[in-house]
Short mmCIF file of C-alpha atoms in Angstrom, two decimals:
data_model
loop_
_atom_site.label_atom_id
_atom_site.label_comp_id
_atom_site.label_asym_id
_atom_site.label_seq_id
_atom_site.Cartn_x
_atom_site.Cartn_y
_atom_site.Cartn_z
CA MET A 1 -69.91 -42.11 -34.96
CA LYS A 2 -69.11 -42.34 -31.24
CA LYS A 3 -65.41 -42.09 -32.04
CA LEU A 4 -66.04 -38.95 -34.14
CA LEU A 5 -68.09 -37.38 -31.35
CA LYS A 6 -65.26 -38.06 -28.90
CA VAL A 7 -62.80 -36.38 -31.23
CA ILE A 8 -65.08 -33.35 -31.66
CA CYS A 9 -65.59 -33.08 -27.91
CA ALA A 10 -61.85 -33.34 -27.34
CA VAL A 11 -61.18 -30.57 -29.85
CA ILE A 12 -63.85 -28.34 -28.31
CA LEU A 13 -62.44 -28.99 -24.84
CA ALA A 14 -58.93 -28.17 -26.07
CA ILE A 15 -60.15 -24.90 -27.55
CA VAL A 16 -61.99 -23.97 -24.35
CA VAL A 17 -58.92 -24.73 -22.25
CA ALA A 18 -56.67 -22.76 -24.60
CA VAL A 19 -58.98 -19.74 -24.48
CA ALA A 20 -59.19 -19.95 -20.70
CA VAL A 21 -55.38 -20.09 -20.39
CA ILE A 22 -54.51 -17.44 -22.98
CA TRP A 23 -57.18 -14.95 -21.96
CA GLN A 24 -57.67 -15.82 -18.31
CA GLY A 25 -56.70 -12.30 -17.15
CA GLU A 26 -58.98 -10.64 -19.66
CA ILE A 27 -61.85 -13.00 -18.84
CA ARG A 28 -61.48 -12.34 -15.11
CA THR A 29 -61.37 -8.58 -15.74
CA VAL A 30 -64.49 -8.60 -17.88
CA ALA A 31 -66.26 -10.79 -15.35
CA SER A 32 -65.46 -8.26 -12.59
CA ILE A 33 -67.19 -5.36 -14.36
CA LYS A 34 -70.40 -4.49 -12.56
CA ARG A 35 -72.54 -1.54 -11.59
CA LEU A 36 -71.21 0.13 -8.48
CA ALA A 37 -74.75 0.63 -7.22
CA GLU A 38 -78.04 -0.62 -8.63
CA SER A 39 -79.47 2.87 -8.17
CA ASP A 40 -76.97 4.27 -10.70
CA PRO A 41 -77.16 2.55 -14.10
CA TYR A 42 -74.20 4.47 -15.57
CA LEU A 43 -71.46 3.96 -12.95
CA TYR A 44 -69.35 0.80 -13.08
CA VAL A 45 -66.45 -0.69 -11.13
CA ALA A 46 -63.90 -3.32 -12.16
CA ASP A 47 -60.68 -4.98 -11.04
CA TYR A 48 -58.09 -5.27 -13.80
CA LYS A 49 -56.63 -8.79 -13.85
CA ALA A 50 -54.97 -8.86 -17.27
CA SER A 51 -51.34 -8.01 -17.93
CA TYR A 52 -50.47 -4.88 -19.85
CA ASP A 53 -47.15 -3.71 -21.25
CA LEU A 54 -46.59 0.04 -20.94
CA ASP A 55 -43.17 -0.21 -22.58
CA LYS A 56 -44.73 -1.75 -25.69
CA VAL A 57 -47.23 1.12 -25.89
CA LEU A 58 -44.40 3.65 -25.54
CA ALA A 59 -42.44 1.88 -28.26
CA ALA A 60 -45.45 2.16 -30.58
CA GLY A 61 -45.32 5.98 -30.37
CA ILE A 62 -49.09 6.34 -30.18
CA ASP A 63 -50.34 9.93 -30.17
CA GLU A 64 -54.06 9.58 -30.98
CA ASN A 65 -56.77 8.24 -28.68
CA SER A 66 -58.39 6.11 -31.38
CA LYS A 67 -55.05 4.54 -32.30
CA LEU A 68 -54.42 3.80 -28.66
CA VAL A 69 -57.71 1.93 -28.29
CA GLU A 70 -57.11 0.01 -31.52
CA PHE A 71 -53.58 -0.89 -30.41
CA VAL A 72 -54.58 -1.96 -26.93
CA ILE A 73 -57.59 -4.03 -27.98
CA GLY A 74 -55.49 -5.57 -30.74
CA GLN A 75 -52.89 -6.60 -28.17
CA LEU A 76 -55.42 -7.91 -25.67
CA SER A 77 -57.39 -9.82 -28.31
CA ARG A 78 -54.18 -11.13 -29.89
CA GLY A 79 -55.20 -9.38 -33.11
CA LEU A 80 -58.57 -11.13 -33.38
CA TYR A 81 -60.78 -8.11 -32.68
CA LYS A 82 -60.88 -4.57 -34.04
CA PRO A 83 -63.08 -2.07 -32.18
CA ASP A 84 -65.63 0.15 -33.89
CA LEU A 85 -65.08 3.71 -32.67
CA SER A 86 -67.28 5.38 -35.27
CA GLU A 87 -69.76 6.48 -32.62
CA LYS A 88 -67.16 7.92 -30.26
CA GLN A 89 -68.33 11.21 -28.78
CA VAL A 90 -66.04 14.16 -29.44
CA GLY A 91 -66.46 17.49 -27.74
CA ASN A 92 -64.76 20.81 -27.24
CA GLY A 93 -62.87 19.54 -24.21
CA PHE A 94 -63.82 18.76 -20.67
CA ALA A 95 -63.81 21.55 -18.10
CA CYS A 96 -62.53 20.40 -14.74
CA THR A 97 -61.33 21.44 -11.29
CA SER A 98 -58.59 19.81 -9.20
CA PHE A 99 -56.87 20.66 -5.94
CA GLN A 100 -54.75 19.28 -3.14
CA ALA A 101 -55.41 20.38 0.43
CA GLY A 102 -54.40 19.25 3.90
CA ASN A 103 -56.66 16.73 5.62
CA ALA A 104 -58.40 18.31 8.61
CA ASN A 105 -58.15 15.08 10.57
CA GLY A 106 -54.40 15.67 10.66
CA ASP A 107 -53.62 12.60 8.62
CA GLY A 108 -52.12 13.54 5.29
CA TYR A 109 -53.78 15.23 2.32
CA LEU A 110 -56.89 15.18 0.18
CA PHE A 111 -57.02 15.45 -3.61
CA GLY A 112 -60.27 16.81 -5.03
CA ARG A 113 -61.43 16.58 -8.63
CA ASN A 114 -64.53 17.50 -10.65
CA TYR A 115 -64.72 15.97 -14.11
CA ASP A 116 -67.04 18.17 -16.15
CA PHE A 117 -68.01 16.71 -19.51
CA PHE A 118 -71.02 15.21 -21.28
CA LYS A 119 -73.36 12.74 -19.63
CA ASN A 120 -71.59 9.43 -20.18
CA PRO A 121 -71.09 6.12 -18.39
CA SER A 122 -68.08 5.96 -16.05
CA LEU A 123 -65.82 3.21 -14.73
CA VAL A 124 -63.86 3.05 -11.47
CA LEU A 125 -60.91 0.77 -12.20
CA ARG A 126 -58.58 -0.88 -9.70
CA THR A 127 -55.26 -2.23 -10.97
CA ASN A 128 -52.49 -4.18 -9.25
CA PRO A 129 -49.68 -4.76 -11.79
CA ARG A 130 -46.83 -7.10 -10.95
CA ASP A 131 -44.20 -4.51 -11.86
CA GLY A 132 -45.90 -1.36 -10.59
CA TYR A 133 -47.99 0.26 -7.89
CA ALA A 134 -51.60 -0.68 -7.32
CA SER A 135 -53.99 2.15 -8.11
CA ILE A 136 -57.59 3.25 -8.36
CA SER A 137 -58.70 5.52 -11.20
CA THR A 138 -61.83 6.84 -12.87
CA CYS A 139 -62.42 6.50 -16.61
CA ASP A 140 -64.86 8.15 -19.00
CA LEU A 141 -66.23 5.24 -21.02
CA SER A 142 -67.30 7.50 -23.88
CA HIS A 143 -63.64 7.61 -24.92
CA LEU A 144 -63.91 3.87 -25.54
CA GLY A 145 -67.11 4.08 -27.60
CA TYR A 146 -69.75 3.65 -24.88
CA LYS A 147 -72.81 5.91 -24.53
CA LEU A 148 -75.90 6.11 -22.36
CA ASP A 149 -77.65 3.77 -24.77
CA LYS A 150 -74.58 1.61 -25.35
CA LEU A 151 -73.51 0.25 -21.97
CA PRO A 152 -71.20 -2.59 -20.86
CA ASP A 153 -74.10 -4.71 -19.70
CA SER A 154 -73.26 -8.06 -21.28
CA PHE A 155 -70.07 -10.10 -21.32
CA ALA A 156 -69.48 -9.36 -25.01
CA SER A 157 -70.24 -5.64 -24.69
CA LYS A 158 -67.71 -5.27 -21.87
CA ALA A 159 -64.69 -6.11 -24.07
CA LEU A 160 -63.79 -2.50 -24.85
CA CYS A 161 -63.53 -1.77 -21.11
CA LEU A 162 -60.21 -3.61 -21.23
CA ALA A 163 -58.71 -0.49 -22.80
CA ALA A 164 -59.74 1.62 -19.80
CA VAL A 165 -56.47 0.75 -18.05
CA TYR A 166 -54.74 3.11 -20.49
CA ALA A 167 -57.31 5.91 -20.22
CA PRO A 168 -57.61 7.20 -16.63
CA MET A 169 -58.91 10.74 -16.21
CA ASP A 170 -57.79 10.89 -12.58
CA GLY A 171 -56.44 8.43 -10.07
CA MET A 172 -54.37 7.55 -7.01
CA ASN A 173 -51.81 4.82 -6.42
CA GLU A 174 -50.88 2.87 -3.29
CA LYS A 175 -48.19 5.43 -2.41
CA GLY A 176 -50.85 8.13 -2.23
CA LEU A 177 -49.72 9.81 -5.47
CA CYS A 178 -52.64 11.44 -7.31
CA ILE A 179 -52.93 12.88 -10.79
CA SER A 180 -55.69 14.44 -12.88
CA ILE A 181 -55.97 15.87 -16.38
CA MET A 182 -57.71 19.07 -17.48
CA ALA A 183 -58.41 20.47 -20.91
CA LEU A 184 -56.80 23.51 -22.54
CA PRO A 185 -58.42 24.56 -25.85
CA LYS A 186 -56.06 24.84 -28.82
CA GLN A 187 -53.06 23.69 -26.77
CA ALA A 188 -52.37 20.17 -28.01
CA ALA A 189 -48.73 19.66 -27.02
CA TRP A 190 -46.53 18.03 -29.64
CA GLN A 191 -43.02 17.43 -28.37
CA ASP A 192 -40.54 16.01 -30.86
CA SER A 193 -37.08 15.59 -29.34
CA GLY A 194 -36.58 11.91 -30.10
CA LYS A 195 -37.60 10.67 -26.65
CA PRO A 196 -40.20 7.93 -26.17
CA VAL A 197 -43.68 9.26 -26.98
CA ALA A 198 -46.41 9.31 -24.34
CA GLY A 199 -49.94 10.19 -25.42
CA THR A 200 -52.61 12.08 -23.52
CA SER A 201 -53.69 9.45 -21.01
CA ILE A 202 -50.72 7.08 -21.24
CA LEU A 203 -48.76 9.63 -19.21
CA MET A 204 -51.36 9.29 -16.46
CA ARG A 205 -51.04 5.49 -16.36
CA LEU A 206 -47.24 5.66 -16.41
CA ILE A 207 -47.19 8.01 -13.42
CA LEU A 208 -49.74 6.00 -11.45
CA ASP A 209 -47.89 2.73 -12.05
CA ARG A 210 -44.30 3.90 -11.68
CA CYS A 211 -44.07 7.02 -9.51
CA ALA A 212 -44.33 7.40 -5.73
CA THR A 213 -43.61 11.13 -5.46
CA VAL A 214 -44.04 14.34 -7.42
CA ASP A 215 -40.29 14.48 -8.04
CA GLU A 216 -40.36 11.01 -9.59
CA ALA A 217 -43.31 12.02 -11.78
CA LEU A 218 -41.54 15.15 -13.00
CA GLU A 219 -38.39 13.15 -13.72
CA MET A 220 -40.47 10.74 -15.80
CA VAL A 221 -42.08 13.59 -17.74
CA ALA A 222 -38.64 15.03 -18.50
CA GLY A 223 -37.68 11.76 -20.17
CA LEU A 224 -40.68 11.67 -22.53
CA ASP A 225 -42.08 13.49 -25.54
CA ILE A 226 -45.67 14.34 -24.56
CA ARG A 227 -48.12 14.42 -27.45
CA HIS A 228 -51.82 15.19 -27.21
CA ASP A 229 -54.36 13.98 -29.72
CA GLN A 230 -54.53 16.91 -32.15
CA LYS A 231 -57.67 15.47 -33.76
CA ALA A 232 -59.51 15.99 -30.46
CA GLY A 233 -59.27 19.75 -30.93
CA GLY A 234 -57.50 20.69 -27.72
CA GLY A 235 -54.65 20.07 -25.34
CA TYR A 236 -54.25 19.37 -21.66
CA HIS A 237 -52.36 20.06 -18.47
CA TYR A 238 -51.97 17.87 -15.40
CA LEU A 239 -51.99 18.29 -11.63
CA VAL A 240 -49.90 15.76 -9.70
CA ALA A 241 -49.70 15.54 -5.90
CA ASP A 242 -48.05 13.12 -3.49
CA ALA A 243 -48.78 11.91 0.03
CA GLN A 244 -46.09 14.20 1.48
CA GLY A 245 -48.02 17.29 0.39
CA ASN A 246 -45.95 18.13 -2.69
CA CYS A 247 -47.97 19.26 -5.69
CA ALA A 248 -47.13 20.51 -9.19
CA ALA A 249 -48.76 21.55 -12.44
CA ILE A 250 -47.38 20.01 -15.64
CA GLU A 251 -47.97 22.29 -18.64
CA PHE A 252 -46.55 22.92 -22.09
CA ASP A 253 -45.34 26.15 -23.69
CA LEU A 254 -47.57 26.88 -26.69
CA PHE A 255 -45.22 29.64 -27.92
CA ASP A 256 -41.88 27.87 -27.39
CA GLY A 257 -41.92 24.44 -28.99
CA TRP A 258 -44.21 22.89 -26.38
CA LYS A 259 -41.44 22.83 -23.81
CA THR A 260 -42.56 21.43 -20.47
CA MET A 261 -43.39 24.04 -17.82
CA ILE A 262 -43.54 23.05 -14.15
CA THR A 263 -45.29 25.09 -11.46
CA ARG A 264 -44.92 23.82 -7.90
CA LYS A 265 -47.08 24.45 -4.87
CA PRO A 266 -45.52 27.33 -2.90
CA ASP A 267 -44.14 26.53 0.55
CA SER A 268 -46.22 29.39 1.90
CA THR A 269 -49.58 27.72 1.26
CA ASN A 270 -51.30 24.46 2.22
CA PHE A 271 -53.09 23.98 -1.08
CA MET A 272 -52.74 24.07 -4.85
CA LEU A 273 -55.56 24.44 -7.36
CA MET A 274 -56.00 24.00 -11.11
CA THR A 275 -58.90 24.57 -13.51
CA ASN A 276 -58.71 25.14 -17.28
CA HIS A 277 -56.16 27.89 -17.75
CA LEU A 278 -52.39 27.98 -17.52
CA LEU A 279 -50.75 28.34 -14.12
CA ALA A 280 -47.17 28.87 -15.36
CA SER A 281 -46.07 32.37 -14.35
CA LYS A 282 -45.06 33.10 -17.95
CA TYR A 283 -48.71 32.99 -19.05
CA TYR A 284 -50.77 33.19 -15.86
CA THR A 285 -53.49 35.83 -15.90
CA THR A 286 -56.39 36.62 -13.58
CA GLU A 287 -58.50 37.88 -16.49
CA PRO A 288 -60.23 35.38 -18.80
CA ASP A 289 -58.17 34.97 -21.97
CA PRO A 290 -59.04 32.43 -24.69
CA VAL A 291 -55.35 32.10 -25.63
CA PHE A 292 -54.36 30.75 -22.24
CA GLY A 293 -57.47 28.94 -21.12
CA ASN A 294 -61.18 28.33 -21.49
CA PRO A 295 -63.42 31.31 -20.68
CA HIS A 296 -66.52 29.50 -21.96
CA SER A 297 -66.26 26.96 -19.16
CA LYS A 298 -65.82 29.81 -16.66
CA SER A 299 -62.37 28.52 -15.76
CA TRP A 300 -61.35 31.75 -14.05
CA TRP A 301 -64.62 31.95 -12.11
CA ARG A 302 -64.25 28.36 -10.89
CA TYR A 303 -60.64 29.02 -9.93
CA GLU A 304 -61.61 32.12 -7.93
CA VAL A 305 -64.51 30.42 -6.13
CA ALA A 306 -62.51 27.30 -5.23
CA HIS A 307 -59.47 29.40 -4.29
CA ASP A 308 -61.53 31.55 -1.92
CA PHE A 309 -63.00 28.43 -0.31
CA LEU A 310 -59.57 26.86 0.15
CA GLU A 311 -58.04 30.07 1.41
CA THR A 312 -60.87 30.63 3.90
CA HIS A 313 -60.10 27.19 5.35
CA ASN A 314 -56.34 27.82 5.24
CA GLY A 315 -56.01 24.92 2.82
CA ILE A 316 -57.08 22.40 5.48
CA LEU A 317 -60.33 20.56 4.71
CA SER A 318 -62.36 17.68 5.98
CA SER A 319 -63.56 15.20 3.38
CA ASP A 320 -67.01 16.79 3.52
CA GLU A 321 -65.52 20.27 3.06
CA ALA A 322 -63.49 19.05 0.08
CA GLY A 323 -66.74 17.79 -1.39
CA GLN A 324 -68.40 21.12 -0.67
CA CYS A 325 -65.61 22.98 -2.47
CA LEU A 326 -66.20 20.80 -5.53
CA SER A 327 -69.95 21.26 -5.21
CA ASP A 328 -69.55 25.04 -5.29
CA VAL A 329 -67.98 24.87 -8.76
CA HIS A 330 -69.81 21.92 -10.30
CA TRP A 331 -71.48 22.21 -13.68
CA LYS A 332 -75.05 21.60 -14.69
CA ASP A 333 -76.40 22.24 -18.18
CA LEU A 334 -73.45 24.12 -19.68
CA VAL A 335 -74.46 24.53 -23.35
CA TRP A 336 -71.78 24.55 -26.04
CA ASP A 337 -72.04 26.33 -29.39
CA ASN A 338 -72.98 23.09 -31.14
CA GLY A 339 -75.90 22.56 -28.74
CA THR A 340 -74.35 19.78 -26.68
CA VAL A 341 -74.78 20.02 -22.92
CA GLU A 342 -72.03 19.50 -20.36
CA ASP A 343 -72.41 18.53 -16.71
CA THR A 344 -70.23 17.37 -13.84
CA GLN A 345 -69.86 13.71 -14.74
CA TRP A 346 -68.22 12.82 -11.43
CA SER A 347 -66.85 14.53 -8.33
CA ASN A 348 -64.00 12.75 -6.52
CA VAL A 349 -62.15 13.16 -3.24
CA TYR A 350 -59.08 10.95 -2.88
CA ASP A 351 -57.74 10.38 0.63
CA GLN A 352 -53.98 10.19 0.04
CA SER A 353 -53.31 8.57 3.41
CA GLY A 354 -56.39 6.41 3.88
CA LEU A 355 -56.20 5.35 0.21
CA THR A 356 -59.90 5.63 -0.48
CA LEU A 357 -61.93 7.29 -3.22
CA SER A 358 -65.14 9.11 -2.31
CA LEU A 359 -67.12 9.56 -5.53
CA ARG A 360 -70.35 11.38 -6.34
CA ASP A 361 -71.76 10.72 -9.78
CA TRP A 362 -73.52 13.24 -12.03
CA TYR A 363 -73.67 16.04 -9.46
CA ASP A 364 -75.71 13.87 -7.11
CA TYR A 365 -74.24 15.43 -4.00
CA GLU A 366 -76.58 13.48 -1.74
CA THR A 367 -74.98 10.11 -2.53
CA THR A 368 -71.31 9.32 -1.89
CA HIS A 369 -69.70 6.04 -2.91
CA THR A 370 -66.57 5.24 -0.86
CA ILE A 371 -64.26 2.78 -2.61
CA PRO A 372 -60.97 1.46 -1.19
CA LEU A 373 -57.92 1.36 -3.43
CA LYS A 374 -57.48 -2.29 -2.54
CA LYS A 375 -60.23 -4.76 -1.72
#
């Protein structure tokens, strides 16, 4: 009997050691997930310690969010776990505001971003890949199946957070390059030229990990077929800005085969702004138009208000002023046709020189969490 017990113990020990070795990065990542502040039960922070292979995701040609999560979790779990995304929240598209402006302290630039969507838990994720740039990004955990009553509060329930590395909604890397994504109703780009396929949020991760400047980001985009999740009911455009003050909108031509359209920040201004309508000169309009943007989310009103604020300050803002600009256009209780209610889920100011994120959660403009890109 003693001999049998020794054998059993040896087998158990071998299994434990194998698990610890094979999944040590994943285990360390899950263990790092915690609430950013005890006063906010829906805001989390984590440090990503596992390896992830962007080239493998590109090779898989994934163009749907649910397939991305299934693929990623399958890879991370070595095929042993399949996520249940049946309760994933789907909406009409988030309504957001982003801008780059000069930093009033004379040291570089600030990148502001409101993420307006449903009330959901959020995750601030720091990554430091061996073959890429370290970054800090913010993720909407509802895209991974979490809800206000389904939180990553136990070790087992945190597993799906491992997919957050592929689903940033905005972020900044160690070179000061920032990017954010904004929704465009009925404009799900579907490029099909035979290039590697990058889905909605994979493009964001690729740029954060591999690009130091706007020019590098645009070169990367030119080498990819961008495809948005058509099942989500809408498309997207992106604002990318670097630490040298360059900024550009990445958009797609809905009437010409989804060709990529690039709009750069003019040399004559210190700022660039994007909400939820096209900026490309071919389709830009100052009047709300449901073909080219989202009137329901008051995209044109938000653009005008933020633009006036930025222009009044000559595109040079302090961190507090950047926060005020975002506050002036934040959402509270925007009701959609189906009765769901949208709010500003988070409001971020990235310091592209100081490499910090100043975050306010759920339009609580009295509390600011300042998080460094690196510990």
